[in-house]
């Protein structure tokens, strides 16, 4: 109720006038507002982001602290009481260089909230802290900054970046060294092959022109030279091949291939070598073997290598199983043997150059390059190769080639 005394022209009271209004709604609204203010205050006090409320002074030439929440006090290590009513340019002398001062001015003028991205604040006391700010305009010429201290995150990021940069440098260095080594191998192998060629042809011719009484001493010596140079030559070829793959200098000559026919050809060519060791090659071809685009001579090299290892590292009389099928859009080929097997520690290193593992390495010939070349060929086709094995029970080498 609002009441007032009504007076006449002479100033004498003549009656009391009262206005009644139902203000229940208004009162409820006021209480609700107080409630919500209390809620916002609670939020302001509890939130983990810093909140600073400023009032523009000097017509936006500076900003004065109106409020500062506990998180902001924690972040800046100053108490609210010490800064309220003070100018931001005094409390934070580095504020202009930091760049947010302009944002305050812009937000005050345009009323458009702005995100002020990660930046580093410095002044005489602070050697560098990272902040991330959101700036809004409030009524009555006030702006509010809500911000986070991201110094720790930034420091961790910087450390990570430094470690990454160091690792990149190291990797580059290693790659350069590896390339140098490959160049060296390449040149060396070529140099060695030079004088080997006349030795190969000469001993070959010598073998042909010698009388065919194979028991003669001269014949045996010639055979020794011929076999030795041949072996040396194929080792050098392996080396050159590895160097070529390592340089990425191999071009695949892919052709659309009837896989079934191709496998049958390879098998018929290679079965005699296996039979010579009294071993049996069993071939399992799935019904739906796809047509695949592949480099036939390279893939034959892969198969022969895996079959030859399966035979080499299995005792006489064993079985070798070659299976061909499809899986998840890939051609899947496996060579399984019942041989000496490979222990778990050795399995991951088999495909690296010059790795020969297990006891048998002293008894069998090889440089340990075969699987390296095999892996390069499969990867050049976009496929993968892996091994599963149990020591003493046998090994299975499997690889895939994508159908498309
Ligand atoms: P190598 O010329 O020595 O045969 P590879 O690269 O073909 O070179 O093979 C590397 C090593 O992997 C071999 O020395 C051997 O120790 C092991 N290995 C390869 N295939 C088999 C297999 N089927 N069974 C057991 N060990 C194998």
Short mmCIF file of C-alpha atoms and ligand atoms in Angstrom, two decimals:
data_model
loop_
_atom_site.label_atom_id
_atom_site.label_comp_id
_atom_site.label_asym_id
_atom_site.label_seq_id
_atom_site.Cartn_x
_atom_site.Cartn_y
_atom_site.Cartn_z
CA UNK A 1 0.00 0.00 0.00
CA UNK A 2 1.16 3.52 -0.77
CA UNK A 3 -0.61 6.33 1.20
CA UNK A 4 -0.28 10.08 1.10
CA UNK A 5 -1.99 13.12 2.55
CA UNK A 6 -3.91 15.27 0.10
CA UNK A 7 -3.73 19.01 0.84
CA UNK A 8 -5.73 21.97 -0.51
CA UNK A 9 -4.28 25.05 -2.15
CA UNK A 10 -3.67 26.60 1.27
CA UNK A 11 -1.62 23.60 2.30
CA UNK A 12 -4.19 22.19 4.71
CA UNK A 13 -4.70 18.45 4.77
CA UNK A 14 -8.07 17.40 3.51
CA UNK A 15 -7.84 13.64 3.24
CA UNK A 16 -5.56 10.66 3.05
CA UNK A 17 -5.19 8.96 -0.24
CA UNK A 18 -4.17 5.37 -0.42
CA UNK A 19 -3.33 3.08 -3.32
CA UNK A 20 -3.57 -0.64 -2.88
CA UNK A 21 -1.87 -3.01 -5.21
CA UNK A 22 -1.39 -6.74 -5.11
CA UNK A 23 2.42 -7.06 -5.23
CA UNK A 24 2.67 -10.76 -4.46
CA UNK A 25 4.02 -11.50 -7.91
CA UNK A 26 6.59 -8.74 -7.70
CA UNK A 27 7.74 -9.89 -4.26
CA UNK A 28 8.07 -13.45 -5.45
CA UNK A 29 10.13 -12.25 -8.36
CA UNK A 30 12.39 -10.24 -6.05
CA UNK A 31 12.96 -13.22 -3.77
CA UNK A 32 13.65 -15.40 -6.80
CA UNK A 33 16.13 -12.85 -8.05
CA UNK A 34 17.87 -12.80 -4.68
CA UNK A 35 17.91 -16.56 -4.75
CA UNK A 36 19.36 -16.67 -8.18
CA UNK A 37 21.87 -13.98 -7.25
CA UNK A 38 22.90 -16.12 -4.31
CA UNK A 39 23.23 -19.03 -6.69
CA UNK A 40 25.36 -17.02 -9.09
CA UNK A 41 27.48 -15.77 -6.22
CA UNK A 42 28.00 -19.36 -5.12
CA UNK A 43 29.05 -20.27 -8.65
CA UNK A 44 31.34 -17.24 -8.79
CA UNK A 45 32.98 -18.28 -5.52
CA UNK A 46 33.34 -21.92 -6.29
CA UNK A 47 34.23 -22.09 -9.96
CA UNK A 48 37.75 -23.14 -10.85
CA UNK A 49 38.15 -20.48 -13.54
CA UNK A 50 39.24 -17.03 -12.44
CA UNK A 51 36.63 -14.28 -12.79
CA UNK A 52 37.51 -10.58 -12.75
CA UNK A 53 34.87 -7.89 -13.11
CA UNK A 54 36.01 -4.45 -14.23
CA UNK A 55 34.39 -1.09 -14.61
CA UNK A 56 35.53 1.12 -17.44
CA UNK A 57 37.11 4.36 -16.29
CA UNK A 58 38.43 7.37 -18.25
CA UNK A 59 35.84 6.51 -20.89
CA UNK A 60 37.44 3.13 -21.56
CA UNK A 61 41.04 4.39 -21.18
CA UNK A 62 41.48 2.01 -18.24
CA UNK A 63 39.54 -0.56 -16.25
CA UNK A 64 39.03 -0.76 -12.51
CA UNK A 65 38.61 -3.93 -10.46
CA UNK A 66 35.04 -4.35 -9.19
CA UNK A 67 35.14 -7.98 -8.20
CA UNK A 68 37.57 -10.86 -8.15
CA UNK A 69 36.64 -14.46 -7.33
CA UNK A 70 38.64 -16.84 -5.08
CA UNK A 71 39.94 -18.79 -8.09
CA UNK A 72 41.36 -15.57 -9.53
CA UNK A 73 42.94 -14.80 -6.15
CA UNK A 74 44.54 -18.24 -6.20
CA UNK A 75 45.74 -17.94 -9.78
CA UNK A 76 47.23 -14.46 -9.34
CA UNK A 77 48.30 -14.96 -5.73
CA UNK A 78 46.79 -11.63 -4.74
CA UNK A 79 43.92 -10.88 -2.43
CA UNK A 80 40.73 -9.30 -3.64
CA UNK A 81 40.94 -6.64 -0.92
CA UNK A 82 44.28 -5.42 -2.26
CA UNK A 83 43.03 -4.71 -5.74
CA UNK A 84 39.37 -3.70 -5.57
CA UNK A 85 39.04 -0.15 -6.90
CA UNK A 86 42.49 -0.27 -8.45
CA UNK A 87 43.23 0.03 -12.12
CA UNK A 88 44.14 -3.04 -14.10
CA UNK A 89 47.10 -1.21 -15.68
CA UNK A 90 48.49 -0.66 -12.18
CA UNK A 91 47.86 -4.15 -10.78
CA UNK A 92 48.99 -5.89 -13.98
CA UNK A 93 51.57 -3.63 -15.64
CA UNK A 94 52.04 -6.12 -18.46
CA UNK A 95 48.37 -6.12 -19.42
CA UNK A 96 48.82 -4.03 -22.57
CA UNK A 97 51.65 -6.13 -23.97
CA UNK A 98 49.66 -9.22 -23.09
CA UNK A 99 47.08 -7.99 -25.59
CA UNK A 100 43.90 -8.31 -23.58
CA UNK A 101 43.57 -4.61 -22.89
CA UNK A 102 42.48 -3.99 -26.48
CA UNK A 103 40.00 -6.85 -26.16
CA UNK A 104 38.46 -5.19 -23.08
CA UNK A 105 38.07 -1.96 -25.02
CA UNK A 106 36.60 -3.70 -28.05
CA UNK A 107 34.12 -5.75 -26.02
CA UNK A 108 33.05 -2.62 -24.12
CA UNK A 109 32.31 -0.90 -27.42
CA UNK A 110 30.80 -3.71 -29.48
CA UNK A 111 29.18 -5.72 -26.64
CA UNK A 112 30.34 -8.81 -28.55
CA UNK A 113 31.91 -11.48 -26.34
CA UNK A 114 35.44 -12.43 -27.38
CA UNK A 115 37.73 -15.39 -26.82
CA UNK A 116 41.28 -14.30 -26.21
CA UNK A 117 43.36 -17.31 -27.11
CA UNK A 118 46.26 -18.80 -25.22
CA UNK A 119 48.88 -16.19 -24.56
CA UNK A 120 51.75 -15.56 -22.20
CA UNK A 121 51.59 -12.80 -19.59
CA UNK A 122 54.82 -11.23 -18.36
CA UNK A 123 55.79 -8.34 -16.12
CA UNK A 124 58.58 -7.49 -13.67
CA UNK A 125 57.25 -9.90 -11.05
CA UNK A 126 55.90 -12.60 -13.33
CA UNK A 127 58.44 -14.28 -15.60
CA UNK A 128 55.69 -15.79 -17.72
CA UNK A 129 52.30 -17.35 -17.11
CA UNK A 130 49.96 -18.73 -19.72
CA UNK A 131 46.35 -17.56 -19.68
CA UNK A 132 43.27 -18.25 -21.72
CA UNK A 133 40.43 -15.68 -21.49
CA UNK A 134 36.82 -15.18 -22.39
CA UNK A 135 35.67 -11.57 -22.17
CA UNK A 136 32.03 -10.43 -21.91
CA UNK A 137 30.30 -7.15 -21.48
CA UNK A 138 28.05 -6.61 -18.49
CA UNK A 139 25.58 -3.75 -18.08
CA UNK A 140 26.64 -0.40 -16.66
CA UNK A 141 29.94 -0.17 -18.55
CA UNK A 142 31.45 -3.25 -17.00
CA UNK A 143 33.43 -6.02 -18.58
CA UNK A 144 34.13 -9.42 -17.11
CA UNK A 145 37.03 -11.74 -17.88
CA UNK A 146 36.71 -15.45 -17.19
CA UNK A 147 40.05 -17.13 -17.46
CA UNK A 148 42.17 -20.18 -16.81
CA UNK A 149 45.78 -20.58 -15.85
CA UNK A 150 47.18 -22.98 -18.42
CA UNK A 151 50.84 -22.53 -17.54
CA UNK A 152 51.30 -26.11 -16.41
CA UNK A 153 49.59 -27.46 -19.49
CA UNK A 154 51.72 -25.19 -21.68
CA UNK A 155 54.93 -26.20 -19.94
CA UNK A 156 54.03 -29.87 -20.43
CA UNK A 157 53.22 -29.15 -24.08
CA UNK A 158 56.53 -27.36 -24.53
CA UNK A 159 58.40 -30.25 -22.98
CA UNK A 160 56.58 -32.66 -25.23
CA UNK A 161 57.34 -30.54 -28.28
CA UNK A 162 61.01 -30.34 -27.34
CA UNK A 163 61.15 -34.10 -26.86
CA UNK A 164 59.39 -34.59 -30.17
CA UNK A 165 61.79 -32.23 -31.96
CA UNK A 166 64.73 -34.06 -30.46
CA UNK A 167 63.33 -37.39 -31.51
CA UNK A 168 62.72 -36.10 -35.03
CA UNK A 169 66.33 -34.91 -35.25
CA UNK A 170 67.56 -38.25 -33.99
CA UNK A 171 65.39 -40.14 -36.43
CA UNK A 172 66.60 -38.00 -39.32
CA UNK A 173 70.14 -38.63 -38.26
CA UNK A 174 69.54 -42.39 -38.08
CA UNK A 175 67.82 -42.36 -41.44
CA UNK A 176 70.75 -40.51 -43.00
CA UNK A 177 73.12 -43.05 -41.50
CA UNK A 178 71.00 -45.91 -42.78
CA UNK A 179 70.95 -44.36 -46.25
CA UNK A 180 74.74 -43.98 -46.17
CA UNK A 181 75.11 -47.58 -45.16
CA UNK A 182 72.82 -48.66 -47.98
CA UNK A 183 74.82 -46.61 -50.50
CA UNK A 184 78.00 -48.20 -49.20
CA UNK A 185 76.57 -51.72 -49.52
CA UNK A 186 75.32 -50.92 -52.99
CA UNK A 187 78.70 -49.66 -54.21
CA UNK A 188 80.60 -52.46 -52.50
CA UNK A 189 78.39 -55.20 -53.93
CA UNK A 190 78.69 -53.75 -57.43
CA UNK A 191 82.46 -53.50 -57.09
CA UNK A 192 82.69 -57.11 -55.93
CA UNK A 193 80.44 -58.34 -58.70
CA UNK A 194 82.75 -56.81 -61.32
CA UNK A 195 85.68 -59.26 -61.01
CA UNK A 196 83.27 -62.08 -60.17
CA UNK A 197 81.64 -62.10 -63.59
CA UNK A 198 84.75 -63.26 -65.56
CA UNK A 199 85.43 -65.84 -62.82
CA UNK A 200 81.90 -67.19 -63.21
CA UNK A 201 81.96 -67.39 -66.98
CA UNK A 202 85.54 -68.72 -67.12
CA UNK A 203 84.92 -71.49 -64.60
CA UNK A 204 81.67 -72.31 -66.41
CA UNK A 205 83.46 -72.63 -69.73
CA UNK A 206 86.28 -74.60 -68.09
CA UNK A 207 83.72 -77.06 -66.75
CA UNK A 208 82.29 -77.53 -70.21
CA UNK A 209 85.60 -78.03 -72.04
CA UNK A 210 87.08 -80.41 -69.48
CA UNK A 211 86.79 -84.08 -70.44
CA UNK A 212 83.70 -85.59 -68.79
CA UNK A 213 85.59 -88.01 -66.55
CA UNK A 214 84.04 -86.34 -63.49
CA UNK A 215 86.44 -87.91 -61.01
CA UNK A 216 89.48 -85.92 -62.16
CA UNK A 217 91.18 -83.55 -59.74
CA UNK A 218 91.06 -80.73 -62.25
CA UNK A 219 87.29 -81.22 -62.58
CA UNK A 220 86.78 -81.12 -58.81
CA UNK A 221 88.82 -77.95 -58.48
CA UNK A 222 86.91 -76.35 -61.33
CA UNK A 223 83.62 -77.33 -59.71
CA UNK A 224 84.78 -75.78 -56.45
CA UNK A 225 85.60 -72.49 -58.15
CA UNK A 226 82.35 -72.56 -60.11
CA UNK A 227 80.17 -73.34 -57.07
CA UNK A 228 81.99 -70.89 -54.83
CA UNK A 229 81.73 -68.00 -57.27
CA UNK A 230 78.08 -68.84 -57.93
CA UNK A 231 77.28 -68.75 -54.24
CA UNK A 232 79.16 -65.51 -53.78
CA UNK A 233 77.32 -64.05 -56.74
CA UNK A 234 73.90 -64.91 -55.36
CA UNK A 235 74.82 -63.48 -51.94
CA UNK A 236 75.84 -60.24 -53.66
CA UNK A 237 72.56 -60.27 -55.57
CA UNK A 238 70.70 -60.58 -52.26
CA UNK A 239 72.64 -57.63 -50.89
CA UNK A 240 71.92 -55.53 -53.96
CA UNK A 241 68.27 -56.48 -53.72
CA UNK A 242 68.02 -55.41 -50.07
CA UNK A 243 69.77 -52.14 -50.90
CA UNK A 244 67.35 -51.54 -53.77
CA UNK A 245 64.30 -52.07 -51.51
CA UNK A 246 65.78 -49.93 -48.77
CA UNK A 247 66.26 -47.11 -51.27
CA UNK A 248 62.66 -47.55 -52.37
CA UNK A 249 64.01 -48.07 -55.87
CA UNK A 250 61.86 -51.06 -56.76
CA UNK A 251 59.14 -50.79 -59.35
CA UNK A 252 56.53 -53.48 -59.23
CA UNK A 253 55.37 -54.86 -62.51
CA UNK A 254 51.82 -55.75 -61.51
CA UNK A 255 49.52 -57.82 -63.66
CA UNK A 256 46.01 -59.10 -63.05
CA UNK A 257 46.72 -62.70 -62.09
CA UNK A 258 44.67 -65.86 -61.89
CA UNK A 259 45.95 -66.75 -58.44
CA UNK A 260 45.03 -70.44 -58.62
CA UNK A 261 46.94 -70.95 -61.85
CA UNK A 262 49.87 -68.92 -60.61
CA UNK A 263 50.17 -70.90 -57.35
CA UNK A 264 49.93 -74.21 -59.21
CA UNK A 265 52.79 -73.17 -61.52
CA UNK A 266 55.03 -72.12 -58.63
CA UNK A 267 54.23 -75.32 -56.75
CA UNK A 268 55.00 -77.56 -59.73
CA UNK A 269 58.34 -75.79 -60.20
CA UNK A 270 59.27 -76.04 -56.55
CA UNK A 271 57.96 -79.49 -55.56
CA UNK A 272 61.08 -81.35 -56.81
CA UNK A 273 63.37 -79.35 -54.50
CA UNK A 274 61.20 -80.32 -51.54
CA UNK A 275 60.90 -83.92 -52.65
CA UNK A 276 64.70 -84.11 -52.70
CA UNK A 277 64.59 -83.74 -48.92
CA UNK A 278 61.90 -86.42 -48.67
CA UNK A 279 59.45 -83.76 -47.64
CA UNK A 280 55.88 -83.47 -48.83
CA UNK A 281 54.26 -80.26 -50.02
CA UNK A 282 50.50 -80.18 -49.45
CA UNK A 283 48.55 -77.42 -51.15
CA UNK A 284 45.12 -76.24 -50.00
CA UNK A 285 43.41 -73.80 -52.31
CA UNK A 286 40.10 -72.27 -51.24
CA UNK A 287 37.17 -72.41 -53.68
CA UNK A 288 36.91 -68.68 -54.11
CA UNK A 289 40.51 -67.62 -54.70
CA UNK A 290 40.32 -64.15 -56.19
CA UNK A 291 42.06 -62.70 -59.21
CA UNK A 292 44.71 -60.33 -57.85
CA UNK A 293 46.93 -57.68 -59.35
CA UNK A 294 50.51 -58.58 -58.43
CA UNK A 295 54.09 -58.74 -59.64
CA UNK A 296 54.34 -62.43 -60.50
CA UNK A 297 58.11 -62.84 -60.47
CA UNK A 298 58.39 -60.99 -57.13
CA UNK A 299 55.60 -63.01 -55.60
CA UNK A 300 57.18 -66.20 -56.83
CA UNK A 301 60.35 -65.05 -55.09
CA UNK A 302 58.34 -64.63 -51.87
CA UNK A 303 56.77 -68.08 -52.11
CA UNK A 304 60.01 -69.80 -53.02
CA UNK A 305 61.75 -68.08 -50.13
CA UNK A 306 59.11 -69.14 -47.60
CA UNK A 307 58.91 -72.68 -48.98
CA UNK A 308 62.69 -72.98 -49.04
CA UNK A 309 62.93 -71.79 -45.40
CA UNK A 310 60.15 -74.20 -44.41
CA UNK A 311 62.11 -77.01 -46.02
CA UNK A 312 65.52 -75.83 -44.80
CA UNK A 313 64.43 -75.51 -41.17
CA UNK A 314 62.49 -78.82 -41.01
CA UNK A 315 63.91 -82.32 -40.76
CA UNK A 316 63.64 -84.74 -43.63
CA UNK A 317 60.30 -86.48 -44.05
CA UNK A 318 58.22 -83.56 -42.76
CA UNK A 319 55.14 -82.08 -44.34
CA UNK A 320 54.83 -78.50 -45.52
CA UNK A 321 51.37 -77.01 -45.95
CA UNK A 322 50.65 -74.15 -48.35
CA UNK A 323 47.16 -72.64 -47.95
CA UNK A 324 45.64 -69.95 -50.13
CA UNK A 325 42.35 -68.21 -49.46
CA UNK A 326 40.79 -64.83 -48.91
CA UNK A 327 40.12 -62.83 -45.78
CA UNK A 328 38.69 -59.32 -45.26
CA UNK A 329 39.31 -58.08 -48.78
CA UNK A 330 42.77 -59.65 -48.96
CA UNK A 331 44.41 -62.65 -50.50
CA UNK A 332 45.78 -64.69 -47.58
CA UNK A 333 48.64 -67.14 -48.10
CA UNK A 334 50.30 -69.25 -45.39
CA UNK A 335 53.26 -71.61 -45.38
CA UNK A 336 53.20 -73.97 -42.42
CA UNK A 337 55.97 -76.37 -41.46
CA UNK A 338 56.62 -78.95 -38.74
CA UNK A 339 60.21 -77.88 -38.29
CA UNK A 340 62.43 -76.50 -35.56
CA UNK A 341 60.22 -73.51 -34.81
CA UNK A 342 61.29 -70.06 -33.59
CA UNK A 343 61.26 -68.93 -29.96
CA UNK A 344 59.04 -65.94 -29.07
CA UNK A 345 61.95 -63.48 -28.53
CA UNK A 346 63.33 -64.15 -31.99
CA UNK A 347 60.05 -63.83 -33.86
CA UNK A 348 59.91 -60.02 -34.01
CA UNK A 349 63.44 -59.64 -35.41
CA UNK A 350 63.29 -62.23 -38.17
CA UNK A 351 62.28 -59.74 -40.84
CA UNK A 352 65.19 -57.41 -40.08
CA UNK A 353 68.34 -57.64 -42.20
CA UNK A 354 71.11 -60.07 -41.22
CA UNK A 355 69.06 -61.72 -38.45
CA UNK A 356 69.67 -65.43 -38.24
CA UNK A 357 68.33 -67.06 -35.12
CA UNK A 358 68.33 -70.36 -33.26
CA UNK A 359 70.82 -73.18 -33.23
CA UNK A 360 70.44 -74.13 -36.88
CA UNK A 361 72.02 -70.91 -38.15
CA UNK A 362 75.47 -72.46 -37.99
CA UNK A 363 74.43 -75.49 -39.98
CA UNK A 364 72.47 -73.84 -42.78
CA UNK A 365 73.66 -71.31 -45.31
CA UNK A 366 72.25 -67.83 -45.58
CA UNK A 367 72.87 -64.17 -44.84
CA UNK A 368 69.57 -63.62 -43.09
CA UNK A 369 68.35 -61.35 -45.85
CA UNK A 370 65.67 -63.56 -47.40
CA UNK A 371 62.83 -62.53 -45.09
CA UNK A 372 63.85 -58.88 -45.28
CA UNK A 373 63.37 -58.95 -49.03
CA UNK A 374 60.15 -60.96 -48.65
CA UNK A 375 58.74 -58.36 -46.29
CA UNK A 376 59.71 -55.50 -48.63
CA UNK A 377 57.97 -57.19 -51.54
CA UNK A 378 54.78 -57.81 -49.56
CA UNK A 379 54.74 -54.26 -48.23
CA UNK A 380 55.36 -52.86 -51.70
CA UNK A 381 52.14 -54.67 -52.66
CA UNK A 382 50.34 -53.01 -49.72
CA UNK A 383 50.20 -56.24 -47.71
CA UNK A 384 51.45 -57.51 -44.35
CA UNK A 385 53.52 -60.50 -43.28
CA UNK A 386 53.76 -62.19 -39.88
CA UNK A 387 54.85 -65.40 -38.24
CA UNK A 388 53.36 -67.67 -35.59
CA UNK A 389 55.61 -70.36 -34.23
CA UNK A 390 56.35 -72.70 -31.35
CA UNK A 391 59.87 -73.85 -30.67
CA UNK A 392 60.26 -77.49 -31.63
CA UNK A 393 56.80 -77.69 -33.19
CA UNK A 394 56.98 -75.65 -36.38
CA UNK A 395 56.27 -72.25 -37.84
CA UNK A 396 53.60 -70.62 -39.98
CA UNK A 397 54.50 -67.62 -42.12
CA UNK A 398 51.39 -65.81 -43.41
CA UNK A 399 50.98 -62.79 -45.64
CA UNK A 400 48.19 -60.79 -47.20
CA UNK A 401 47.85 -58.88 -50.45
CA UNK A 402 44.95 -56.46 -50.80
CA UNK A 403 42.48 -57.38 -53.52
CA UNK A 404 42.13 -53.77 -54.67
P1 LIG B 1 68.36 -67.11 -44.06
O1 LIG B 1 69.10 -66.80 -45.30
O2 LIG B 1 69.20 -67.15 -42.85
O3 LIG B 1 67.42 -68.28 -44.18
P2 LIG B 1 65.96 -65.53 -43.78
O4 LIG B 1 65.80 -64.04 -43.72
O5 LIG B 1 65.20 -66.25 -44.81
O6 LIG B 1 67.49 -65.80 -43.86
O7 LIG B 1 65.55 -66.08 -42.37
C1 LIG B 1 66.06 -65.48 -41.21
C2 LIG B 1 66.14 -66.44 -40.06
O8 LIG B 1 64.80 -66.80 -39.67
C3 LIG B 1 66.78 -67.75 -40.41
O9 LIG B 1 68.17 -67.66 -40.25
C4 LIG B 1 66.15 -68.70 -39.41
O10 LIG B 1 66.84 -68.60 -38.19
C5 LIG B 1 64.77 -68.15 -39.20
N1 LIG B 1 63.74 -68.84 -40.00
C6 LIG B 1 63.20 -68.46 -41.18
N2 LIG B 1 62.24 -69.31 -41.59
C7 LIG B 1 62.16 -70.27 -40.64
C8 LIG B 1 61.35 -71.44 -40.47
N3 LIG B 1 60.42 -71.79 -41.36
N4 LIG B 1 61.53 -72.19 -39.36
C9 LIG B 1 62.45 -71.83 -38.43
N5 LIG B 1 63.25 -70.74 -38.53
C10 LIG B 1 63.11 -69.96 -39.62
#
